[in-house]
Short mmCIF file of C-alpha atoms in Angstrom, two decimals:
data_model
loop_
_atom_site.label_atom_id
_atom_site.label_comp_id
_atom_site.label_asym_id
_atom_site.label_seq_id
_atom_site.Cartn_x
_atom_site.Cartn_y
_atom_site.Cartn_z
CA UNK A 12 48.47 40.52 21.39
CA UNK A 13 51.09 42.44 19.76
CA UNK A 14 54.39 42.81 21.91
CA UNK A 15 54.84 46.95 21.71
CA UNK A 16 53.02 49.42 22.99
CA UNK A 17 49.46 51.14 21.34
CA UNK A 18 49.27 54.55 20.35
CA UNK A 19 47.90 55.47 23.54
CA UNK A 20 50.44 53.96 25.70
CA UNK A 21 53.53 55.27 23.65
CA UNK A 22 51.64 58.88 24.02
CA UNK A 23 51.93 58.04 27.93
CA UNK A 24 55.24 56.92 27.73
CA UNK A 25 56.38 60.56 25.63
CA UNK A 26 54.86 62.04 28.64
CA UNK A 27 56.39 60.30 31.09
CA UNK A 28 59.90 59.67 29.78
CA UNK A 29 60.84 63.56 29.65
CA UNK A 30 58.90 64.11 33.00
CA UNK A 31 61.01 61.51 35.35
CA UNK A 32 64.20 62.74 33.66
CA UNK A 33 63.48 66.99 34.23
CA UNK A 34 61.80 66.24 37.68
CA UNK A 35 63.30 63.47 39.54
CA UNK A 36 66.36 62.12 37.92
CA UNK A 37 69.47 60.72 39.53
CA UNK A 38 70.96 63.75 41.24
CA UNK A 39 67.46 63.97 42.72
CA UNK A 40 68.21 60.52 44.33
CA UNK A 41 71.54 61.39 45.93
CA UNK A 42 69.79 64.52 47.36
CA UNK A 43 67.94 62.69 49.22
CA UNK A 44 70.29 59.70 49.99
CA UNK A 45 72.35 62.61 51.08
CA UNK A 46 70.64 64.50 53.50
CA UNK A 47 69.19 61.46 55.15
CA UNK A 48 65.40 61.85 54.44
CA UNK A 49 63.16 59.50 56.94
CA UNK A 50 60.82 58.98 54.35
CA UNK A 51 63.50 58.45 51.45
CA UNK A 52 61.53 60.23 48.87
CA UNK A 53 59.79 63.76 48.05
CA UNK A 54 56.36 63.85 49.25
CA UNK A 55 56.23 67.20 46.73
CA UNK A 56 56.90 64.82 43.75
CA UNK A 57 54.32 62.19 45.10
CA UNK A 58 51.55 65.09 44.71
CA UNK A 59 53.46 65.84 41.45
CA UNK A 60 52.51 62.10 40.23
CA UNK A 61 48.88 62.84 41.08
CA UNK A 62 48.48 66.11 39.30
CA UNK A 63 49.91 64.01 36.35
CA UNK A 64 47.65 61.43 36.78
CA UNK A 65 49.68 58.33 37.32
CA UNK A 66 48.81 57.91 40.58
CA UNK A 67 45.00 56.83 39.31
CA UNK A 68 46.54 54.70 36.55
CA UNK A 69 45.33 51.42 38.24
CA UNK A 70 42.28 53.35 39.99
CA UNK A 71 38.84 52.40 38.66
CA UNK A 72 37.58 55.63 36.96
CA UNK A 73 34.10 54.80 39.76
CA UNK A 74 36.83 55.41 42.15
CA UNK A 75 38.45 58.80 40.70
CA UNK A 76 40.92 57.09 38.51
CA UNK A 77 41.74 56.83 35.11
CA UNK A 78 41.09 53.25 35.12
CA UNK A 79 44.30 52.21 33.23
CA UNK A 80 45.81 48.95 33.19
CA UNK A 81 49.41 47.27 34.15
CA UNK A 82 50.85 48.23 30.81
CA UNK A 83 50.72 51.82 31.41
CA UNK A 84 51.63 51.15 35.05
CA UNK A 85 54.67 49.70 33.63
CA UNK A 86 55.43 52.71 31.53
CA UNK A 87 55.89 54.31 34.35
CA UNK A 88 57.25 52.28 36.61
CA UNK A 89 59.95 51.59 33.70
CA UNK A 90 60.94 55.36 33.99
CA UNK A 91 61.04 55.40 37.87
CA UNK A 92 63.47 52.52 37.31
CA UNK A 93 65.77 54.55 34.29
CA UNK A 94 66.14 57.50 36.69
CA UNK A 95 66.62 55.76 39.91
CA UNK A 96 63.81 57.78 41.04
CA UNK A 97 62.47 57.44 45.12
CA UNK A 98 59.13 57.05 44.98
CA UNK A 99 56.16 55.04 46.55
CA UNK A 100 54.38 54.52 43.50
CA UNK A 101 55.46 50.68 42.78
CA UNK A 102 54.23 49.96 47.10
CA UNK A 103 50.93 52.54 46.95
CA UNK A 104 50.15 53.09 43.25
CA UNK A 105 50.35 49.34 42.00
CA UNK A 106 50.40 46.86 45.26
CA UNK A 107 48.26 49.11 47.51
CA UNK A 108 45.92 49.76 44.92
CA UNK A 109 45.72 46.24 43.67
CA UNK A 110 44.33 45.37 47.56
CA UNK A 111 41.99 48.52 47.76
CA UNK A 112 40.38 47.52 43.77
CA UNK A 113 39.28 43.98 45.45
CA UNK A 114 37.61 46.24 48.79
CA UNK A 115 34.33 47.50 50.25
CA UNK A 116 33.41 51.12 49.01
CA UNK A 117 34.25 51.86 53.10
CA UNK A 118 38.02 51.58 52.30
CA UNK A 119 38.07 52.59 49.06
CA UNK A 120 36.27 56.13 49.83
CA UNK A 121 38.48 56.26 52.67
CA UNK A 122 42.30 55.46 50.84
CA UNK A 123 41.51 56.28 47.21
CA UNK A 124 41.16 59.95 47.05
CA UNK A 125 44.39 60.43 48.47
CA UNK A 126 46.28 58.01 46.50
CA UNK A 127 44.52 59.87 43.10
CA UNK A 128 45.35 63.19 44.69
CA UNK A 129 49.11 61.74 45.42
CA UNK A 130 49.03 62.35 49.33
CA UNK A 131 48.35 59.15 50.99
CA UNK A 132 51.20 56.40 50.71
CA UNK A 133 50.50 52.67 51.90
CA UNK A 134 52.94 50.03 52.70
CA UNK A 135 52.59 46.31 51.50
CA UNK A 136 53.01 43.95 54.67
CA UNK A 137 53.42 40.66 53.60
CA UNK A 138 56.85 38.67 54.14
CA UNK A 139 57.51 37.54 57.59
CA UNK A 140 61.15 36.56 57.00
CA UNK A 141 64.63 37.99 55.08
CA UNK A 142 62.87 35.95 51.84
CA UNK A 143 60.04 36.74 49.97
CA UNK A 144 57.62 33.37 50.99
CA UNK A 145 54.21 34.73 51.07
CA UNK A 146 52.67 30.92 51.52
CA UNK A 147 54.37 30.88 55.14
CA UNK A 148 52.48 34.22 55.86
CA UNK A 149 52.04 32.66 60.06
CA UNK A 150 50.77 35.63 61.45
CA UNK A 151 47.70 35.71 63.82
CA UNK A 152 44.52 37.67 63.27
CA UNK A 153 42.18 36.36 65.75
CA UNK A 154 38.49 37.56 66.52
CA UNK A 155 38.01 39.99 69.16
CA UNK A 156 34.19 41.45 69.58
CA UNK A 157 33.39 42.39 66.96
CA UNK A 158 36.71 43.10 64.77
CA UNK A 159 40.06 41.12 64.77
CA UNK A 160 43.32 41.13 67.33
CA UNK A 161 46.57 41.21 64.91
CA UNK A 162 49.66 39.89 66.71
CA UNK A 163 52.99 39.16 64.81
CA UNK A 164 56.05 40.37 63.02
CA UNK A 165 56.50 41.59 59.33
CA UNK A 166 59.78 42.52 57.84
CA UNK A 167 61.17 44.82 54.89
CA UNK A 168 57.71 47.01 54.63
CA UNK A 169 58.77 49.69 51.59
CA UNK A 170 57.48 52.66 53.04
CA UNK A 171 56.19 50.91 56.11
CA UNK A 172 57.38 54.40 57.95
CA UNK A 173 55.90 57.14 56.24
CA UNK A 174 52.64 54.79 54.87
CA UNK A 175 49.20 56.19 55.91
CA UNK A 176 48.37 52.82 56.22
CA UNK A 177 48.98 49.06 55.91
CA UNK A 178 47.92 46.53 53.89
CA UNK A 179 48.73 43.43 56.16
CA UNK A 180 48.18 39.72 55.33
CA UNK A 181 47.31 37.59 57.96
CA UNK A 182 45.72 34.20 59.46
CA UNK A 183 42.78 33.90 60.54
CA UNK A 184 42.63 30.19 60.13
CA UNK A 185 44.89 27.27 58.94
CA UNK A 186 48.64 27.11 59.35
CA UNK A 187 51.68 28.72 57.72
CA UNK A 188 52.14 26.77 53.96
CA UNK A 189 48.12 27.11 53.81
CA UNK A 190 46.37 29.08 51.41
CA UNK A 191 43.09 29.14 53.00
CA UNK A 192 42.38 30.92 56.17
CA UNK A 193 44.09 34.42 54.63
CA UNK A 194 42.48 37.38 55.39
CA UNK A 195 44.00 40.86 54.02
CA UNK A 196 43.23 43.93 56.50
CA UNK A 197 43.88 47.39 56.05
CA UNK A 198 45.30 48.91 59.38
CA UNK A 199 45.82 52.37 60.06
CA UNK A 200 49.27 53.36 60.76
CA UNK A 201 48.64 55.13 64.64
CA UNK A 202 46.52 51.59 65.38
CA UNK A 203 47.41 50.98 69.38
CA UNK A 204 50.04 48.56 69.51
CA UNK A 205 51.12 48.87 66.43
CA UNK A 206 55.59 49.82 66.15
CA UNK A 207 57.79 49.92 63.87
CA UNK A 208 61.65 50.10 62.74
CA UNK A 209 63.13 51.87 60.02
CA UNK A 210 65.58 50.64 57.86
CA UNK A 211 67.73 51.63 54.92
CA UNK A 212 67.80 49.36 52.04
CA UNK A 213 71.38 48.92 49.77
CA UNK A 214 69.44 51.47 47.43
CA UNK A 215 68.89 53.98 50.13
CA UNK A 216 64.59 53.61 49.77
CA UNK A 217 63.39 53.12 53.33
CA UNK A 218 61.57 49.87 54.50
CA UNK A 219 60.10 49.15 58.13
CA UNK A 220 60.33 46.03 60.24
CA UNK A 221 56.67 46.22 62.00
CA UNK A 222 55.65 44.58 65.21
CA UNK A 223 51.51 43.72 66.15
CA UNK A 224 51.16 43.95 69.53
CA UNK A 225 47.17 43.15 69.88
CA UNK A 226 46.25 45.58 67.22
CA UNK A 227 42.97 46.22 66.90
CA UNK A 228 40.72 46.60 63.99
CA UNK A 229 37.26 45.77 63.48
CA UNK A 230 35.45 43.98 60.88
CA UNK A 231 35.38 46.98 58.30
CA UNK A 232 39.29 46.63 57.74
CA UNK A 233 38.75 43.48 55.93
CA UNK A 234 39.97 43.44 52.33
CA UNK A 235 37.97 41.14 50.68
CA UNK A 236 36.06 38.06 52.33
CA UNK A 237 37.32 36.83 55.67
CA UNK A 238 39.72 33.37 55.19
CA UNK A 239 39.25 33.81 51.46
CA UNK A 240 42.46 36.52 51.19
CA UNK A 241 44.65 34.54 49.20
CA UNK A 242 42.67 35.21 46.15
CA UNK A 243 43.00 38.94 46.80
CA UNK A 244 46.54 38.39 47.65
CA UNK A 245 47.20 36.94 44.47
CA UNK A 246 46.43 39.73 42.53
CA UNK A 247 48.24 41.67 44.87
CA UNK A 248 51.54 39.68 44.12
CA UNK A 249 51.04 39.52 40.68
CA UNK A 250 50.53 43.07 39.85
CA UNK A 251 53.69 43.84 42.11
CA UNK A 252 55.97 41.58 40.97
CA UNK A 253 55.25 42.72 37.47
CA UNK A 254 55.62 46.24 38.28
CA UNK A 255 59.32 45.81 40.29
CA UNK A 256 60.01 43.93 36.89
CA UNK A 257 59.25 46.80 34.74
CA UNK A 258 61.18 49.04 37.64
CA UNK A 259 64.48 46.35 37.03
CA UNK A 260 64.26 46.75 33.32
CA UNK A 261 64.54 50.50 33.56
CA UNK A 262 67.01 50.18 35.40
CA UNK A 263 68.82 48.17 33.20
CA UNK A 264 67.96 50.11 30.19
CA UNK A 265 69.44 53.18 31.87
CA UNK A 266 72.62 51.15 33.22
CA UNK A 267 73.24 50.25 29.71
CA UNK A 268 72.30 53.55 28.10
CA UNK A 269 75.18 55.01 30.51
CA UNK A 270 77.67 52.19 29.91
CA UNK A 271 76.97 53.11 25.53
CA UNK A 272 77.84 56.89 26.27
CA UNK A 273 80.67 56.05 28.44
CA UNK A 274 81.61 53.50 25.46
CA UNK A 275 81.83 56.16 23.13
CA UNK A 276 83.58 58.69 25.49
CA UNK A 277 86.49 56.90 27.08
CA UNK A 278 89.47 56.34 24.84
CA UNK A 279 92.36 53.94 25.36
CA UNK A 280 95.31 53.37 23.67
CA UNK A 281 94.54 56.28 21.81
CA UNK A 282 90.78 54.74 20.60
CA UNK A 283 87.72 54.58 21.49
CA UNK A 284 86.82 51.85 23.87
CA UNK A 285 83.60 51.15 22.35
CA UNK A 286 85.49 50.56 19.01
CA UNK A 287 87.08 47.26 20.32
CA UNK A 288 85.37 44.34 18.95
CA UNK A 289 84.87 42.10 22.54
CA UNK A 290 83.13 45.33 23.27
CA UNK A 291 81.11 45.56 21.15
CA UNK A 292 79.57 42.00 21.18
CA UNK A 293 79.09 42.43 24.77
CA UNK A 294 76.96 45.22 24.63
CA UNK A 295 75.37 43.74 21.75
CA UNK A 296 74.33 40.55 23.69
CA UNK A 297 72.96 43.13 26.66
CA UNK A 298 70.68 44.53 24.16
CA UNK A 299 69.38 41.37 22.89
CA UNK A 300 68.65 39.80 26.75
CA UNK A 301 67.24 43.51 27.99
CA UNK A 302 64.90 43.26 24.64
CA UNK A 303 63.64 39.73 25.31
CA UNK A 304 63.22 40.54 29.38
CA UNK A 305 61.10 43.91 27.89
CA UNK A 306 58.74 41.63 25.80
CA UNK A 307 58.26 39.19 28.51
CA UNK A 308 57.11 41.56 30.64
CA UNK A 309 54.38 43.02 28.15
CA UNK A 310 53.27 40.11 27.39
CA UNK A 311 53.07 39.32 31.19
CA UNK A 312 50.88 42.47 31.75
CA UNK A 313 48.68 42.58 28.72
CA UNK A 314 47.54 38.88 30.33
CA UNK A 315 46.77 40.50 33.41
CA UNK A 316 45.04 43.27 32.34
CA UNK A 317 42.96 40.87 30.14
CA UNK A 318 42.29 38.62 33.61
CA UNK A 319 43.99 35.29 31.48
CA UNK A 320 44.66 32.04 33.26
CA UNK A 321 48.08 32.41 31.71
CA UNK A 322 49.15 35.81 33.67
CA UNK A 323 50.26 34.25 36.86
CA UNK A 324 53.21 31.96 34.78
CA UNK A 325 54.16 35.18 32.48
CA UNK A 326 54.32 37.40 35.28
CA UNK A 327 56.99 34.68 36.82
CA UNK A 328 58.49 34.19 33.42
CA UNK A 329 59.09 37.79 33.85
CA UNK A 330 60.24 38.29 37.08
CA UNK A 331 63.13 35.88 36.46
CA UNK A 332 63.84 37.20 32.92
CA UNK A 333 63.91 41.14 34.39
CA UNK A 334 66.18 39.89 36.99
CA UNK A 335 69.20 38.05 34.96
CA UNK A 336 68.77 40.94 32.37
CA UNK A 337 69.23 44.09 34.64
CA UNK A 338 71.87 42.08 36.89
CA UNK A 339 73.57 41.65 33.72
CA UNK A 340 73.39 45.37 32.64
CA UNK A 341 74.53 46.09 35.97
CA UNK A 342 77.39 43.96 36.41
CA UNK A 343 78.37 45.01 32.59
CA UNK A 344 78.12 48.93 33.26
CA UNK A 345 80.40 48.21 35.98
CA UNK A 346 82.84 46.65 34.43
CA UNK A 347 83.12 48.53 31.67
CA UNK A 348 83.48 51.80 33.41
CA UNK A 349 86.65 50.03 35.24
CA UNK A 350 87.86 50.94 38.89
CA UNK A 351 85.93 54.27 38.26
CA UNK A 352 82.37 51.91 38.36
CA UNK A 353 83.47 51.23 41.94
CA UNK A 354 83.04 54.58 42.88
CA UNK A 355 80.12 56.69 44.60
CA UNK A 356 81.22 59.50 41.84
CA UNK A 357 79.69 57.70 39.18
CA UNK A 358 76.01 56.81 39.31
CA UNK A 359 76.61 53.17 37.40
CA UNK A 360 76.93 52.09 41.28
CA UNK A 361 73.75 53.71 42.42
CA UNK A 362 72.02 51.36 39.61
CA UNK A 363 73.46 48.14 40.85
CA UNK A 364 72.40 49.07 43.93
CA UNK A 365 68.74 49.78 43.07
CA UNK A 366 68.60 46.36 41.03
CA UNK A 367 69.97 44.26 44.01
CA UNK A 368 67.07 45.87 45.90
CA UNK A 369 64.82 45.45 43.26
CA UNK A 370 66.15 41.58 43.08
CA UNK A 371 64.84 40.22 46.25
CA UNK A 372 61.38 41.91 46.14
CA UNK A 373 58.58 40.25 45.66
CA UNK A 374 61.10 36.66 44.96
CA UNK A 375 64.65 36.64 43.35
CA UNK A 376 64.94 35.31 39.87
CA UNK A 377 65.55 31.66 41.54
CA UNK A 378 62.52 31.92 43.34
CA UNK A 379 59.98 33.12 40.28
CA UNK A 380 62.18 30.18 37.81
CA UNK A 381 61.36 27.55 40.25
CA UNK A 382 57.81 28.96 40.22
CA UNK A 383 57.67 28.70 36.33
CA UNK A 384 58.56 25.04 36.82
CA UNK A 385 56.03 24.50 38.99
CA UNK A 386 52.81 26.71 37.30
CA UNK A 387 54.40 25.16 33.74
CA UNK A 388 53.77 21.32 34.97
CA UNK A 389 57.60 20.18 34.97
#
């Protein structure tokens, strides 16, 4: 498989790119950091992302998609991350629709439309603790009449506040560290017992610490097969993880892409900054490791989207990869804008931000390298 994108996908990508930059750049951020949205994001743009279409990238074309795959979810998602853009896309679009794709036509008639039609939003409620550890996933679903009784805490639900609905993991046999006995459920957000507490992540997007008190669902909220989750789960991680590491390496590109015009700007000494040799070399090297973390992640979702044995290892490979890269275009665009890169006046800060955020979803670059060890036999 070649490592750039087909004609059709660059033809997305020319629509995309000017789109996320007119509509929803970074000043569209700070307007909503600023005035202290709930939701953390423009519900106007969401339906914006369905009239366009990319909201049914990952949607079955049965199902009222365009039945696209992870590359041109990552086109996207790439954008989202250049322009700092709020947005529920990588939670609903990718992760929520990942869940829904391996469902009964029940919840798929019932979420799908809306997500195509970019007005329902779902939250992804996995992790039970400040790290991403999905295999310790403790929490209780146990059978009452003829549904389930959910009891238990999740933490750091994106858009667990203004979701629709939630996709929840949970046990309904084994023990935490147990891959059998998963069962995924889709639970309506005004579910009895069900409460919740927002919370504003470093990057100002809004996440939701959720408490189960006896929720109740019945039997058609299953996702999948009942103790057999982890295989939906699976997907669910994988497609995720590679989307938040196409989201980091836009947000790297754009880091750099500021740093290079700020480079050329700024003079000192009565030259140029970016004429000075040390420089240089260190934007060069930024280049090179944002380049190699770009073709990782290709190559991690053209294996997905052909269903290889390989995909779960590249998508790791490229977590970790995405992560050092766009930390180090961070940490670079920083520094190079001096004490001004401290400030909330220049956006380089808003993009270190988003990439710590983006760092500890879905597993931190130590996490997915320690993973690679493991899938790779070492």
């Amino acid at each position: 498989m070649p490592l750039y994108l087909d004609e059709d996908q660059a033809a997305l990508q020319d629509s995309v790119r000017p789109f996320m930059a007119e509509q929803a750049p970074v000043a569209h951020l700070r307007e909503f950091r600023d005035m202290d949205c709930k939701d953390g994001f423009s519900h106007d743009l969401w339906k914006r992302f369905g009239e366009m279409g990319f909201t049914g990238i990952l949607v079955r074309e049965e199902d009222g998609g365009l039945g696209m795959g992870h590359v041109e979810a990552g086109v996207v998602l790439e954008e989202i991350g250049r322009n700092l853009t709020p947005s529920p896309f990588l939670a609903t679009a990718v992760a929520g629709v990942a869940a829904l794709n391996e469902a009964g036509a029940n919840l798929r008639e019932k979420y799908l439309p809306g997500i195509v039609a970019g007005e329902t939003v779902l939250g992804i409620a996995i992790d039970e603790g400040a790290k991403h550890r999905p295999e310790r996933i403790a929490m209780k679903a146990e059978r009452s009449g003829n549904g389930f009784k959910l009891s238990g805490k999740k933490q750091f639900v994106l858009q667990g506040g203004s979701a629709d609905a939630l996709i929840v993991a949970a046990r309904t046999g084994g023990s935490a560290g147990e891959t059998d006995g998963l069962t995924l459920f889709a639970v309506d957000k005004e579910a009895s017992g069900l409460s919740l507490e927002n919370a504003r992540l470093v990057d100002s997007a809004m996440a939701a610490h959720v408490d189960f008190d006896g929720v109740e669902v019945t039997a058609d909220a299953v996702v999948g097969e009942v103790d057999q989750g982890w295989a939906v789960l699976r997907k669910v991680l994988a497609a995720t993880r590679v989307g938040s590491a196409s989201e980091m390496i836009g947000v790297g590109s754009g880091a750099m892409g500021m740093t290079v015009d700020y480079l050329k700007q700024r003079k000192q000494f009565g030259r140029l900054i970016g004429e000075f040799q040390a420089l240089q070399h260190r934007a060069a090297h930024l280049y090179g490791e944002l380049e190699i973390a770009r073709a990782a992640i290709l190559k991690a979702q053209q294996l997905l989207d052909a269903d290889s044995e390989e995909a779960e290892l590249w998508v790791s490979i490229a977590k970790a990869k995405a992560g050092a890269a766009s930390d180090l275009a961070v940490r670079e665009g920083v520094q190079m804008h001096g004490g001004m890169g401290m400030t909330d006046e220049y956006d380089i800060g808003l993009y270190m931000k988003r990439d710590r955020a983006l760092a500890e979803f879905m597993g931190d670059s130590n996490y997915h390298a320690n993973r690679v060890a493991e899938l790779s036999g070492y």
